[in-house]
PDB file of C-alpha atoms in Angstrom:
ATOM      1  CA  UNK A 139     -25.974  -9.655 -69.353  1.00 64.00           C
ATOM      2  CA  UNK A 140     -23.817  -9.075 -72.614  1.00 81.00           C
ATOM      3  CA  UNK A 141     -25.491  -7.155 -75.345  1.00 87.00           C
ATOM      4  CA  UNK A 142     -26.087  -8.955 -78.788  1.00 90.00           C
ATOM      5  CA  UNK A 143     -25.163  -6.734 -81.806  1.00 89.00           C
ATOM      6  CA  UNK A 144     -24.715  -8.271 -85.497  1.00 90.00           C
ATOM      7  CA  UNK A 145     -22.221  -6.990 -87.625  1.00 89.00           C
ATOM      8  CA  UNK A 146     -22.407  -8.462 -91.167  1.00 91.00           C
ATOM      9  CA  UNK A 147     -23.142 -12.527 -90.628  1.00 94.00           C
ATOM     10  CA  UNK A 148     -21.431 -12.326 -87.297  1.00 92.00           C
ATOM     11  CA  UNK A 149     -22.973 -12.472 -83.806  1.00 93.00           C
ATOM     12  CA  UNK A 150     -21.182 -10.711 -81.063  1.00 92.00           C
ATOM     13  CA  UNK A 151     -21.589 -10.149 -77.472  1.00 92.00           C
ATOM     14  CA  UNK A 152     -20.074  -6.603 -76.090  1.00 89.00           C
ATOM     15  CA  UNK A 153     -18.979  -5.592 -73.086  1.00 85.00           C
ATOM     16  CA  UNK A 154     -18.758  -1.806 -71.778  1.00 83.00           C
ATOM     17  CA  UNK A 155     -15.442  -1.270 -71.579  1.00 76.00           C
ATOM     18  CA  UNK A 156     -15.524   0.768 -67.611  1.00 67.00           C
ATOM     19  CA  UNK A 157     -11.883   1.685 -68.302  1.00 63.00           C
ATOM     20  CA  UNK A 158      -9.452   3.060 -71.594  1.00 61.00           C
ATOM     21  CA  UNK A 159      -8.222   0.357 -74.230  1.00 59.00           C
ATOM     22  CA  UNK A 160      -5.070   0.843 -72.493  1.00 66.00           C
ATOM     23  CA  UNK A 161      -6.102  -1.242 -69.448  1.00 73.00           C
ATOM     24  CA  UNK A 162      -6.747  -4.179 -71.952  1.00 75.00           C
ATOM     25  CA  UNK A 163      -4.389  -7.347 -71.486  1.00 75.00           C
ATOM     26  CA  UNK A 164      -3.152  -7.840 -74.871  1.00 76.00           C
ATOM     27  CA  UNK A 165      -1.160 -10.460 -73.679  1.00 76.00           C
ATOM     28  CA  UNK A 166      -4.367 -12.406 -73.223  1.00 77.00           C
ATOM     29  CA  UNK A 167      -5.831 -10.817 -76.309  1.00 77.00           C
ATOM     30  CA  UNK A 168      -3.080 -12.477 -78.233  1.00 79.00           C
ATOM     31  CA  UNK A 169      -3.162 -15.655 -77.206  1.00 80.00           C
ATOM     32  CA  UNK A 170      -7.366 -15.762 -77.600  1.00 79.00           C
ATOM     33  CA  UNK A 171      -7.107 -14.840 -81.089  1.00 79.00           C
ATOM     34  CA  UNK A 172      -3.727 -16.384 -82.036  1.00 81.00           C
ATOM     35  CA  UNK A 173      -4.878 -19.822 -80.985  1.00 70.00           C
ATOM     36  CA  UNK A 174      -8.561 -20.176 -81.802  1.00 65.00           C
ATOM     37  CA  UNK A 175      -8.012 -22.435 -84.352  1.00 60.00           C
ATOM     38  CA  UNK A 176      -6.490 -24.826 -81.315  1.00 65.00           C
ATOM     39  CA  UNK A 177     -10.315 -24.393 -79.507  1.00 68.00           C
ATOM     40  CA  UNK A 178      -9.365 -22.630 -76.967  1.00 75.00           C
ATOM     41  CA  UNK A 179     -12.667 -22.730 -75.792  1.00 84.00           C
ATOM     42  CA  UNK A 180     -12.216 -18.978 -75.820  1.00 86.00           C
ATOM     43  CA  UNK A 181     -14.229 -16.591 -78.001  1.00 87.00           C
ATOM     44  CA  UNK A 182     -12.229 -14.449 -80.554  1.00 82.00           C
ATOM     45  CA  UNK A 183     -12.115 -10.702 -79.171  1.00 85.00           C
ATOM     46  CA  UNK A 184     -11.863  -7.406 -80.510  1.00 83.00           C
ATOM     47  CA  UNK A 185     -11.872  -4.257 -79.347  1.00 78.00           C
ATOM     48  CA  UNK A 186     -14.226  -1.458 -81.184  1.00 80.00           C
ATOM     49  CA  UNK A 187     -12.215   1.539 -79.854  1.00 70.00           C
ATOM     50  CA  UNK A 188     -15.524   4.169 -80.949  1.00 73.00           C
ATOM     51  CA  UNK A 189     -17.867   2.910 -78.456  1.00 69.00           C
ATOM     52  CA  UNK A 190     -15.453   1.511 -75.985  1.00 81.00           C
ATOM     53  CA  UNK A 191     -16.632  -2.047 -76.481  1.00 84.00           C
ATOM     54  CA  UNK A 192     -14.627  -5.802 -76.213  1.00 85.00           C
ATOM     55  CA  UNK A 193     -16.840  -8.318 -78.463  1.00 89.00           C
ATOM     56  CA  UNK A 194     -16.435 -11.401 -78.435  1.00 91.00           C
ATOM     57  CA  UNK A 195     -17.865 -13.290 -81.565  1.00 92.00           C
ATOM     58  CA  UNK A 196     -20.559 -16.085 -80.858  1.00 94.00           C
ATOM     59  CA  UNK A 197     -21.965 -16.788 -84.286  1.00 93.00           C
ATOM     60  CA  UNK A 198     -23.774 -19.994 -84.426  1.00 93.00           C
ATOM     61  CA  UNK A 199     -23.966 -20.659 -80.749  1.00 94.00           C
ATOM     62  CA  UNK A 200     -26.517 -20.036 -77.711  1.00 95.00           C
ATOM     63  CA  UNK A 201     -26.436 -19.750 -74.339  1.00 94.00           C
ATOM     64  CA  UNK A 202     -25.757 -22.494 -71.909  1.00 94.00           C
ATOM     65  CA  UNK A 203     -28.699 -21.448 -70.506  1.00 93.00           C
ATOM     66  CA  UNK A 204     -30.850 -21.509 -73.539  1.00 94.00           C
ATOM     67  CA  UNK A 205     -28.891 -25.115 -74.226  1.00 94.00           C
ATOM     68  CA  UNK A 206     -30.332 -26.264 -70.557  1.00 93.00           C
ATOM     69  CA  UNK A 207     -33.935 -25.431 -71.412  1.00 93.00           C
ATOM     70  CA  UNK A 208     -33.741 -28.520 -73.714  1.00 89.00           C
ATOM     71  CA  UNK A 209     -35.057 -32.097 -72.759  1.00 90.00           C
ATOM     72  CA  UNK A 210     -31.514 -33.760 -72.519  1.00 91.00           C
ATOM     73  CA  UNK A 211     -30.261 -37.212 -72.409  1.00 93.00           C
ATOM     74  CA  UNK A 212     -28.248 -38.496 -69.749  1.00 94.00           C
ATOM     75  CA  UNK A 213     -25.561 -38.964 -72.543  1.00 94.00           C
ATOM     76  CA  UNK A 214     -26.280 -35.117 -73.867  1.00 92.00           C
ATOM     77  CA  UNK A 215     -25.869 -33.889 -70.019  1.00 93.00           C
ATOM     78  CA  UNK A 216     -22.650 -36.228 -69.332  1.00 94.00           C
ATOM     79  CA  UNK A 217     -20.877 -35.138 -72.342  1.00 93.00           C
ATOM     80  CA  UNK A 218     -21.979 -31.335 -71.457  1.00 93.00           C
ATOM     81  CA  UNK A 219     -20.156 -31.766 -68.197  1.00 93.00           C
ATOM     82  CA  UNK A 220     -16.904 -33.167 -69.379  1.00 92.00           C
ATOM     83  CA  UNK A 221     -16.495 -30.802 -72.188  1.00 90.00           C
ATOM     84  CA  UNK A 222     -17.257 -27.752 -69.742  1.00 91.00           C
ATOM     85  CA  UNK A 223     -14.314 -29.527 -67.553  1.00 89.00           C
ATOM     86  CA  UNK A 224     -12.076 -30.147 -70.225  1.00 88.00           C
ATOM     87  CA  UNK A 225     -12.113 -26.319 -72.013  1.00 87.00           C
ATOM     88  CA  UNK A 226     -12.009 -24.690 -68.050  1.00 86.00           C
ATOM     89  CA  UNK A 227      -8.340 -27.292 -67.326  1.00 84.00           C
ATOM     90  CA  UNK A 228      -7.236 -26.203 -70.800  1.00 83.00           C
ATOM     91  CA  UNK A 229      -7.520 -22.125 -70.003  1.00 81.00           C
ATOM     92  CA  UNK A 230      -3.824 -22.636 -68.312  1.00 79.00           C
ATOM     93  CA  UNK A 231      -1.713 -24.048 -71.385  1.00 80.00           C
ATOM     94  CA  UNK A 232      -2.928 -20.562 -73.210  1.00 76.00           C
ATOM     95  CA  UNK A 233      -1.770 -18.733 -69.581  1.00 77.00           C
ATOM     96  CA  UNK A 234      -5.610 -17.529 -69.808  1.00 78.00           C
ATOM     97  CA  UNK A 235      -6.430 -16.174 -66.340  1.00 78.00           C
ATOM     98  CA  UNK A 236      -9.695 -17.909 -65.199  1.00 81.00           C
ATOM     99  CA  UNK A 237     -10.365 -14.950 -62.993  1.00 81.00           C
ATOM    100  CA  UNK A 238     -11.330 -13.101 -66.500  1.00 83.00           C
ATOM    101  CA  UNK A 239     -13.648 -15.591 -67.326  1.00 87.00           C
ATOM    102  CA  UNK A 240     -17.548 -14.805 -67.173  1.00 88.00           C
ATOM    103  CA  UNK A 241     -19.278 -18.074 -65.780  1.00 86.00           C
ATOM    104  CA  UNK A 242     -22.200 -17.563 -66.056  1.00 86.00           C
ATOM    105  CA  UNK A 243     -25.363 -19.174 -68.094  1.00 89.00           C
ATOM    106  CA  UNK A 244     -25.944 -16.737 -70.187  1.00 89.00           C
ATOM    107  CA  UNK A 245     -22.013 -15.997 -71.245  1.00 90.00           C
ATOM    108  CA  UNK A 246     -21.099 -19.290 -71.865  1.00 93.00           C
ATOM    109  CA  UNK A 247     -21.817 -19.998 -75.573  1.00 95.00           C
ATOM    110  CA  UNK A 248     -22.416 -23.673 -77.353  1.00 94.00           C
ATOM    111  CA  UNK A 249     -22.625 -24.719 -80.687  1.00 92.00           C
ATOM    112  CA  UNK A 250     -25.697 -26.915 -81.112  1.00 90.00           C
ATOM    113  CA  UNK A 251     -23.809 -29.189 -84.164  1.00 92.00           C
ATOM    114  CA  UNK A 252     -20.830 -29.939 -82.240  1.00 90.00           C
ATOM    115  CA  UNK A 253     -21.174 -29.232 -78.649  1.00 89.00           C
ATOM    116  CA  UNK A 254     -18.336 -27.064 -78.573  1.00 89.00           C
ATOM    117  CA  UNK A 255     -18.148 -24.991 -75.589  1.00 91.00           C
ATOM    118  CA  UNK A 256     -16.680 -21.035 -75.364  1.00 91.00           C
ATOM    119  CA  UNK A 257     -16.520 -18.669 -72.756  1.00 92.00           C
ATOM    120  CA  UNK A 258     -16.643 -14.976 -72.596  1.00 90.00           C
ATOM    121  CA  UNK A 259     -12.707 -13.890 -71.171  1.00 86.00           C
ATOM    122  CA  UNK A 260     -12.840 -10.162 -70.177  1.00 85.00           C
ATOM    123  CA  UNK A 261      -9.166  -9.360 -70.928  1.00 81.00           C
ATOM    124  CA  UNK A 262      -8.799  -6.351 -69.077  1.00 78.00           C
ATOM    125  CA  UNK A 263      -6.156  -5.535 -66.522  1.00 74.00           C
ATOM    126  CA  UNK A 264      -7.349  -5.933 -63.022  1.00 72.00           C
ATOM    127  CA  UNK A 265     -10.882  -7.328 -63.928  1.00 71.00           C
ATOM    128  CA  UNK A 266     -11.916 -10.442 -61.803  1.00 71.00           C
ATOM    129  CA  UNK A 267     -15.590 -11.984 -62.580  1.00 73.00           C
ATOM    130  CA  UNK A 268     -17.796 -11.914 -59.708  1.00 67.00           C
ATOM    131  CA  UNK A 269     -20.213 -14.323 -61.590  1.00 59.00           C
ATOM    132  CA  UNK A 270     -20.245 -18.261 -61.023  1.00 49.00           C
ATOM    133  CA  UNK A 271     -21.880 -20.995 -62.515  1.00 45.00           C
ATOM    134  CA  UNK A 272     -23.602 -21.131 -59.539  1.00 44.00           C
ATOM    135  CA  UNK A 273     -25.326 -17.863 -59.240  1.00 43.00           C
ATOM    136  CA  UNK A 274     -28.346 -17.265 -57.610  1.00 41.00           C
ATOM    137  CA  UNK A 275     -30.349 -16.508 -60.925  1.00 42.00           C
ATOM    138  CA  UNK A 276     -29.383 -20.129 -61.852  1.00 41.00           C
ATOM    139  CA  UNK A 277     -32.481 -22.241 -62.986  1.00 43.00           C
ATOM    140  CA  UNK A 278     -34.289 -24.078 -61.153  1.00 41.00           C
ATOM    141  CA  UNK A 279     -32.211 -27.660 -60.233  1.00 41.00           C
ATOM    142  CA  UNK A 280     -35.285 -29.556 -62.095  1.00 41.00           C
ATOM    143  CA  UNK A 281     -33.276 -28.070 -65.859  1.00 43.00           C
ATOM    144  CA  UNK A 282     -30.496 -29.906 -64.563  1.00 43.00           C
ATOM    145  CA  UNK A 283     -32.473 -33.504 -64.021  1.00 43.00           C
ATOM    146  CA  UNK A 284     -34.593 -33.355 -66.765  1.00 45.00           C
ATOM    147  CA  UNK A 285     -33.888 -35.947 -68.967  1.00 46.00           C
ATOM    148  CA  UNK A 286     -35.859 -36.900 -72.207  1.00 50.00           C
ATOM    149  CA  UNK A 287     -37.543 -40.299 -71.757  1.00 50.00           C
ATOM    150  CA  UNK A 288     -36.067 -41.878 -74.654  1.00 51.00           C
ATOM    151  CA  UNK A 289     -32.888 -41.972 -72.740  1.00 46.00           C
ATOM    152  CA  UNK A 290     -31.954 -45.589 -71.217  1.00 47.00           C
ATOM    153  CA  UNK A 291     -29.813 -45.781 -67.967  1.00 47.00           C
ATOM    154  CA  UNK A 292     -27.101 -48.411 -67.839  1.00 46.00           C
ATOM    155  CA  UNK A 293     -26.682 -51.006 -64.900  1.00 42.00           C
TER     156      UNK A 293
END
């Protein structure tokens, strides 16, 4: 899990950095940051070179995980789907390699007002994310079903 640190207003997740700044893509870097006015769907990163930390700023969003523990609608848990879809199929036009992308619950970030989606991409040189949205400390598949019962299913 990423470790929350607040600097100023802004919420950031870091990540150890297991190797020098050196090994950082900044290729990658540049393209994250450049474009995330475009929504990426990527978190802005920087690098804080005294304790050998990425972070990725996360202000005003939770966890999918946290986002899961809601009641949601079927329209809520639709639109959650095809906007996870959508920001994954859009990592290639920023040449974002998805192997550097954390997928799991708790490092995939949403905003509550507009149920914009951003991931956690560990820019490093030779990293490859061994998590999956389909971990084994996923909840249990009941999150997934729960719907609130003011939804209405169409026939």
């Amino acid at each position: 899990m990423l470790e929350r640190i607040q600097i100023g207003s802004d919420i950031f997740v870091a990540y150890d950095m297991p190797v020098s700044s050196n090994d950082c893509d900044t290729v990658s870097i540049m393209m994250i940051n450049s474009n995330k006015d475009k929504n990426t769907g990527l978190a802005f990163v920087a690098f804080d070179s005294g304790n050998k930390k990425l972070l990725f700023n996360v202000t005003g969003r939770i966890t999918l995980g946290e986002y899961l523990r809601n009641n949601l609608s079927q329209e809520e848990f639709r639109l959650l789907i095809l906007n996870l879809v959508n920001t994954i199929e859009g990592f290639d036009e920023y040449m974002i390699d998805v192997a550097n992308v954390l997928l799991d619950l708790n490092s995939v970030y949403i905003n509550l007002l507009d149920k914009s989606i951003v991931f956690v991409c560990v820019p490093v040189k030779g990293f490859v994310s061994r998590n999956s949205l389909y971990a084994p400390t996923f909840p249990s598949p009941t999150v997934l079903i729960r719907f609130s019962s003011s939804s209405s299913t169409k026939q």
